[in-house]
mmCIF file of C-alpha atoms in Angstrom:
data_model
loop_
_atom_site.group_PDB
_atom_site.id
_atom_site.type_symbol
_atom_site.label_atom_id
_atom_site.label_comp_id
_atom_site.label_asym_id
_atom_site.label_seq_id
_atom_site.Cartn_x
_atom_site.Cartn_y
_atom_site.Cartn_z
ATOM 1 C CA UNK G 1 145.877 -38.509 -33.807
ATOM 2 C CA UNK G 2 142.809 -37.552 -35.745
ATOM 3 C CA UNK G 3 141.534 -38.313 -39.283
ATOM 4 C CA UNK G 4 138.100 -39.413 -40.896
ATOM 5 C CA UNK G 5 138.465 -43.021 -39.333
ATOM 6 C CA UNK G 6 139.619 -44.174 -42.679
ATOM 7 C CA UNK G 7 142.845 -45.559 -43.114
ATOM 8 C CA UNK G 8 142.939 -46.491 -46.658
ATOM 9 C CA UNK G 9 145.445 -48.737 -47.499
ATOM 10 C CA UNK G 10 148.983 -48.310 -49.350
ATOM 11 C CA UNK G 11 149.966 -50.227 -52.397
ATOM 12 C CA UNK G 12 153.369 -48.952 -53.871
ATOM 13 C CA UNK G 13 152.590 -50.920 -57.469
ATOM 14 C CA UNK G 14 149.313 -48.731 -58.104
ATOM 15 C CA UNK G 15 149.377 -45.502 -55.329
ATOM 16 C CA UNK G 16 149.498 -42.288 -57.979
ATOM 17 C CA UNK G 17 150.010 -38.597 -57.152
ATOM 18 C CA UNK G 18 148.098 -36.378 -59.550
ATOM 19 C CA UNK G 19 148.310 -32.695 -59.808
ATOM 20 C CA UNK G 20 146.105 -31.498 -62.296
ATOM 21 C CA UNK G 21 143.465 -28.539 -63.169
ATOM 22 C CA UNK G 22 145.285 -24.597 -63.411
ATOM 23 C CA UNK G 23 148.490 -26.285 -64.692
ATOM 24 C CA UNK G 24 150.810 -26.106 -67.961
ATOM 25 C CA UNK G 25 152.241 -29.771 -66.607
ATOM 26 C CA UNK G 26 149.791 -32.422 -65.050
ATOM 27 C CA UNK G 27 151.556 -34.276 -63.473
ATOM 28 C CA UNK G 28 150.541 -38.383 -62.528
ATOM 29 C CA UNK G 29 153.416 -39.340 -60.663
ATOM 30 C CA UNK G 30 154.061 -43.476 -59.130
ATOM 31 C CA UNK G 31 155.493 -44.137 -55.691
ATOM 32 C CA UNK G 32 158.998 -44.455 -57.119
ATOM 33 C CA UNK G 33 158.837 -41.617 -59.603
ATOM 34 C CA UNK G 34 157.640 -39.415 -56.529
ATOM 35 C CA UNK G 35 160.757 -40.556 -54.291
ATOM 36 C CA UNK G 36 162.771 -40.228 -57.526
ATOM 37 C CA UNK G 37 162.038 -36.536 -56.923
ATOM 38 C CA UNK G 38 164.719 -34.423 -54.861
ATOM 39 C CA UNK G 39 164.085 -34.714 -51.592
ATOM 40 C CA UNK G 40 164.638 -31.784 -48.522
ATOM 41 C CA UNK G 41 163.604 -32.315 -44.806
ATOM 42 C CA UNK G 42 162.366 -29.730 -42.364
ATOM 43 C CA UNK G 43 162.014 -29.678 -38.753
ATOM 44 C CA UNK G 44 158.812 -27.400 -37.479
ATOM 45 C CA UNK G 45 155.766 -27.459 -34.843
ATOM 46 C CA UNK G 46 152.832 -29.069 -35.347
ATOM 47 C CA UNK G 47 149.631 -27.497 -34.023
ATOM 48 C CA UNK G 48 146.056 -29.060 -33.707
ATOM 49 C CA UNK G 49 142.865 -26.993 -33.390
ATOM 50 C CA UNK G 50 142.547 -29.694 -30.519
ATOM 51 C CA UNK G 51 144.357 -26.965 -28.108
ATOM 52 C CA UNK G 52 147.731 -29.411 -28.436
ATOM 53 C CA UNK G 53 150.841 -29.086 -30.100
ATOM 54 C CA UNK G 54 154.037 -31.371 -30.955
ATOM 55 C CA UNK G 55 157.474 -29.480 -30.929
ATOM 56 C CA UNK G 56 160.192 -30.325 -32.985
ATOM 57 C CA UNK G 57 159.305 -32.443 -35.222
ATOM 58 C CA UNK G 58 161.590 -33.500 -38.511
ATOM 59 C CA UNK G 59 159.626 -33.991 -41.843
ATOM 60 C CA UNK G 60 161.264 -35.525 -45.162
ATOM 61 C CA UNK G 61 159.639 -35.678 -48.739
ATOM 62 C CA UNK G 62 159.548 -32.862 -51.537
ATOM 63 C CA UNK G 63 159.576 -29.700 -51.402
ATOM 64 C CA UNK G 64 155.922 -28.246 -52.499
ATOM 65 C CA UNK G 65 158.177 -25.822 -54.581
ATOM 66 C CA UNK G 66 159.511 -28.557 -56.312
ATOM 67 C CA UNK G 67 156.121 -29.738 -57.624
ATOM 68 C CA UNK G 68 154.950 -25.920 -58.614
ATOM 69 C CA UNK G 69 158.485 -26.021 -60.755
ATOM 70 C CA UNK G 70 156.872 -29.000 -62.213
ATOM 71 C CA UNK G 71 153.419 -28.434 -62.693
ATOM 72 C CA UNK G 72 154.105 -24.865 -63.616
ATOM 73 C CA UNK G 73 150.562 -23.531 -62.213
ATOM 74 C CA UNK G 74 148.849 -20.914 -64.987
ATOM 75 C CA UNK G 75 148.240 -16.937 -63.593
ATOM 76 C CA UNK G 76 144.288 -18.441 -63.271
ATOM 77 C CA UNK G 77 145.453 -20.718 -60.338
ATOM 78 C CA UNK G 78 144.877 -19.151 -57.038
ATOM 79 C CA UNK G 79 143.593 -22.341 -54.778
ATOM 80 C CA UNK G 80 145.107 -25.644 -54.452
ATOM 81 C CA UNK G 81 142.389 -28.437 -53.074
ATOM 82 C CA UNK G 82 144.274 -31.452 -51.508
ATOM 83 C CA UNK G 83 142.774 -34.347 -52.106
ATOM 84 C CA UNK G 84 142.742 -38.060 -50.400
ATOM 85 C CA UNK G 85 142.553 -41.511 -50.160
ATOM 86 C CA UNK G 86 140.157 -41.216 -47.672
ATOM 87 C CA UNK G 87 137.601 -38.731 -49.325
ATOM 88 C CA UNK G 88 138.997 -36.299 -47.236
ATOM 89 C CA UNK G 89 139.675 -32.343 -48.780
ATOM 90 C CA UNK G 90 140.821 -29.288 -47.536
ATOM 91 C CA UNK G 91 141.683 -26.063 -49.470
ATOM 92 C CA UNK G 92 144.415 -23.296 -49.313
ATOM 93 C CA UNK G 93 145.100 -20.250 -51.057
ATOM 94 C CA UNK G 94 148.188 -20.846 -53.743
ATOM 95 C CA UNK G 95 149.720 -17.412 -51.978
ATOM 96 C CA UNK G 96 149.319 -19.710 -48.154
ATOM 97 C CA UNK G 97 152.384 -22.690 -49.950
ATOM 98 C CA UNK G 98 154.585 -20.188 -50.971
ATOM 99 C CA UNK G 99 156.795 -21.025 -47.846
ATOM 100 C CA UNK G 100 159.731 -22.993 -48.025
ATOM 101 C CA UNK G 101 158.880 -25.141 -45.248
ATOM 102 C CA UNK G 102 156.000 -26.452 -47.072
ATOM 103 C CA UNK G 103 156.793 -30.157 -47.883
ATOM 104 C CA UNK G 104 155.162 -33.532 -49.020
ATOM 105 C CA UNK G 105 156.541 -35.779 -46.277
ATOM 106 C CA UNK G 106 156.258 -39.289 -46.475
ATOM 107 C CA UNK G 107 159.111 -39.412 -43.645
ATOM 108 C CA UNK G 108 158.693 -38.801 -40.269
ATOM 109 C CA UNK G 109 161.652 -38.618 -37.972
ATOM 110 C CA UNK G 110 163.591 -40.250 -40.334
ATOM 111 C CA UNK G 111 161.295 -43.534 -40.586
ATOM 112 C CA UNK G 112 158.753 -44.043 -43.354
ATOM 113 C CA UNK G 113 155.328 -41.946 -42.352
ATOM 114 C CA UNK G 114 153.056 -44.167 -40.657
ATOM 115 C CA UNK G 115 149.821 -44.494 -41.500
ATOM 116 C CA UNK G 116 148.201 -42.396 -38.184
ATOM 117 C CA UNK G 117 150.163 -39.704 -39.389
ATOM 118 C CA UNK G 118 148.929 -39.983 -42.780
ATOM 119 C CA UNK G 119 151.380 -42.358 -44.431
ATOM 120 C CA UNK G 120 152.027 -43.161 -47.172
ATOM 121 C CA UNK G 121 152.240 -38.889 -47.490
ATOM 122 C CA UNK G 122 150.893 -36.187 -46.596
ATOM 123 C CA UNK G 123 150.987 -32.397 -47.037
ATOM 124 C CA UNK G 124 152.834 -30.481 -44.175
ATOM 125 C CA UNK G 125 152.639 -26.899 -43.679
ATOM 126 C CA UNK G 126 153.836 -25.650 -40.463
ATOM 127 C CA UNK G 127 151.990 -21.988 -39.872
ATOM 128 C CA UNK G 128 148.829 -23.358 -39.951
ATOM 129 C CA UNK G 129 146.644 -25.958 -38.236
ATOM 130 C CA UNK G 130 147.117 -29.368 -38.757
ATOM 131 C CA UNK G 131 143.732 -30.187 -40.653
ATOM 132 C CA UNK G 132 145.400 -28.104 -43.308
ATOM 133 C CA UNK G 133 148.025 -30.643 -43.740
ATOM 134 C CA UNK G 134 145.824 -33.361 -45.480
ATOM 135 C CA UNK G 135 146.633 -37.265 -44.989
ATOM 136 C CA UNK G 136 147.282 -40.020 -47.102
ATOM 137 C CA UNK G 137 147.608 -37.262 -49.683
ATOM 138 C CA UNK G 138 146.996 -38.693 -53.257
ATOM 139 C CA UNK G 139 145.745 -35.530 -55.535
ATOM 140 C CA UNK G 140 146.511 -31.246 -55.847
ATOM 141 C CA UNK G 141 144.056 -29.776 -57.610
ATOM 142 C CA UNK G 142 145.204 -25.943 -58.762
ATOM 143 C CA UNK G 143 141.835 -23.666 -59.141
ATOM 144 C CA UNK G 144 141.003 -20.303 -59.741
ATOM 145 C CA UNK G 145 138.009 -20.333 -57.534
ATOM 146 C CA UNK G 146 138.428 -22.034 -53.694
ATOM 147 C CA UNK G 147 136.136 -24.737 -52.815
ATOM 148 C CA UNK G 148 135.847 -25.400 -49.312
ATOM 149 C CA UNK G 149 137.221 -28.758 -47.966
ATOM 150 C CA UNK G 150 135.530 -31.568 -45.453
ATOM 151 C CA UNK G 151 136.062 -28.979 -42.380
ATOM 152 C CA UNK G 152 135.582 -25.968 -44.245
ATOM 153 C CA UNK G 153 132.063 -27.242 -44.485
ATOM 154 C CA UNK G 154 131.451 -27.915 -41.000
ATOM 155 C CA UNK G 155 132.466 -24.427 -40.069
ATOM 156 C CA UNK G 156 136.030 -24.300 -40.145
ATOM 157 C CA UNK G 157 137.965 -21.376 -40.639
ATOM 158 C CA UNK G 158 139.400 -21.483 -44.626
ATOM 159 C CA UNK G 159 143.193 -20.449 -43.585
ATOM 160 C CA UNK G 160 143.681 -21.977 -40.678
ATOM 161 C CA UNK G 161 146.440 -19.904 -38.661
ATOM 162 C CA UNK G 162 146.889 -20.898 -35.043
ATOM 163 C CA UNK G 163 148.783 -17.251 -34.399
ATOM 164 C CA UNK G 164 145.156 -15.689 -35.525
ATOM 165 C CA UNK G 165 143.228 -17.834 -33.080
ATOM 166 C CA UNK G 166 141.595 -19.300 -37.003
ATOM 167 C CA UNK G 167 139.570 -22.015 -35.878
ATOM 168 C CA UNK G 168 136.389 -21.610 -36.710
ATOM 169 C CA UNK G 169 134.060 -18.774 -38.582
#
């Protein structure tokens, strides 16, 4: 279990989800109006850039479709830069959360996500390494330009894809 060493902490009355910048719909969302949302589980692999992998495992949240329905991204966005509660930021081309496994779980096996997985949410997308799918997830900024994120900087490979041996540049 890896993260910044920061485990910020959760309050339901004042935790927001904002998804702003390339977007017809910015979207501020609470803790109950994001659970309000419909909600879809997954089960997929989880691969660290560690060398170790998890098999199996079954996500719930919201389907990162459902928020592009809402937001309703303009033809400018081509990035999306998660952010977090921890400082922490990683970026993905729009075209790489296209899938329909992509999902903002705050569920993990069926039990709210704890916080060493990055509870209260996170992002999760299964074809790529795990620093791709940010912790304590509280921000989705849509760009036209990518910014690298907190690994990015340090030398990380930008996409990310286990299959393509994308660990570093």
């Amino acid at each position: 279990v890896l993260d910044l060493g920061i485990h910020p902490p959760f309050d339901e009355a004042t935790w927001r989800l904002t998804v702003a910048g390339a977007v017809a719909r910015p979207l501020s969302l609470s803790w109950a109006e994001f659970r309000a949302l419909p909600r879809a589980e997954q089960v997929s692999d989880f691969h660290c850039v560690t060398t170790w992998s998890r098999y199996g495992l079954r996500w719930g949240g919201v389907a990162f479709r459902t928020l592009l329905e809402l937001a309703q991204p303009t033809p400018a966005a081509a990035f999306v830069i998660q952010e977090c509660a921890d400082g922490y930021t990683t970026n993905l081309p729009l075209a790489a959360l296209q899938g329909a496994a992509i999902l903002l779980a705050d569920t993990l096996d069926g039990q709210p996500l704890p916080i060493e997985h990055g509870g209260p949410l996170r992002l999760v997308v299964p074809p790529l390494y795990g620093w791709k799918s940010a912790k304590f997830l509280t921000g989705l900024r849509f760009q036209a330009q990518d910014t690298p994120g907190f690994w990015e900087l340090r030398g990380y490979h930008d996409l990310g894809d286990p299959w393509e041996g994308q660990r570093f540049r």
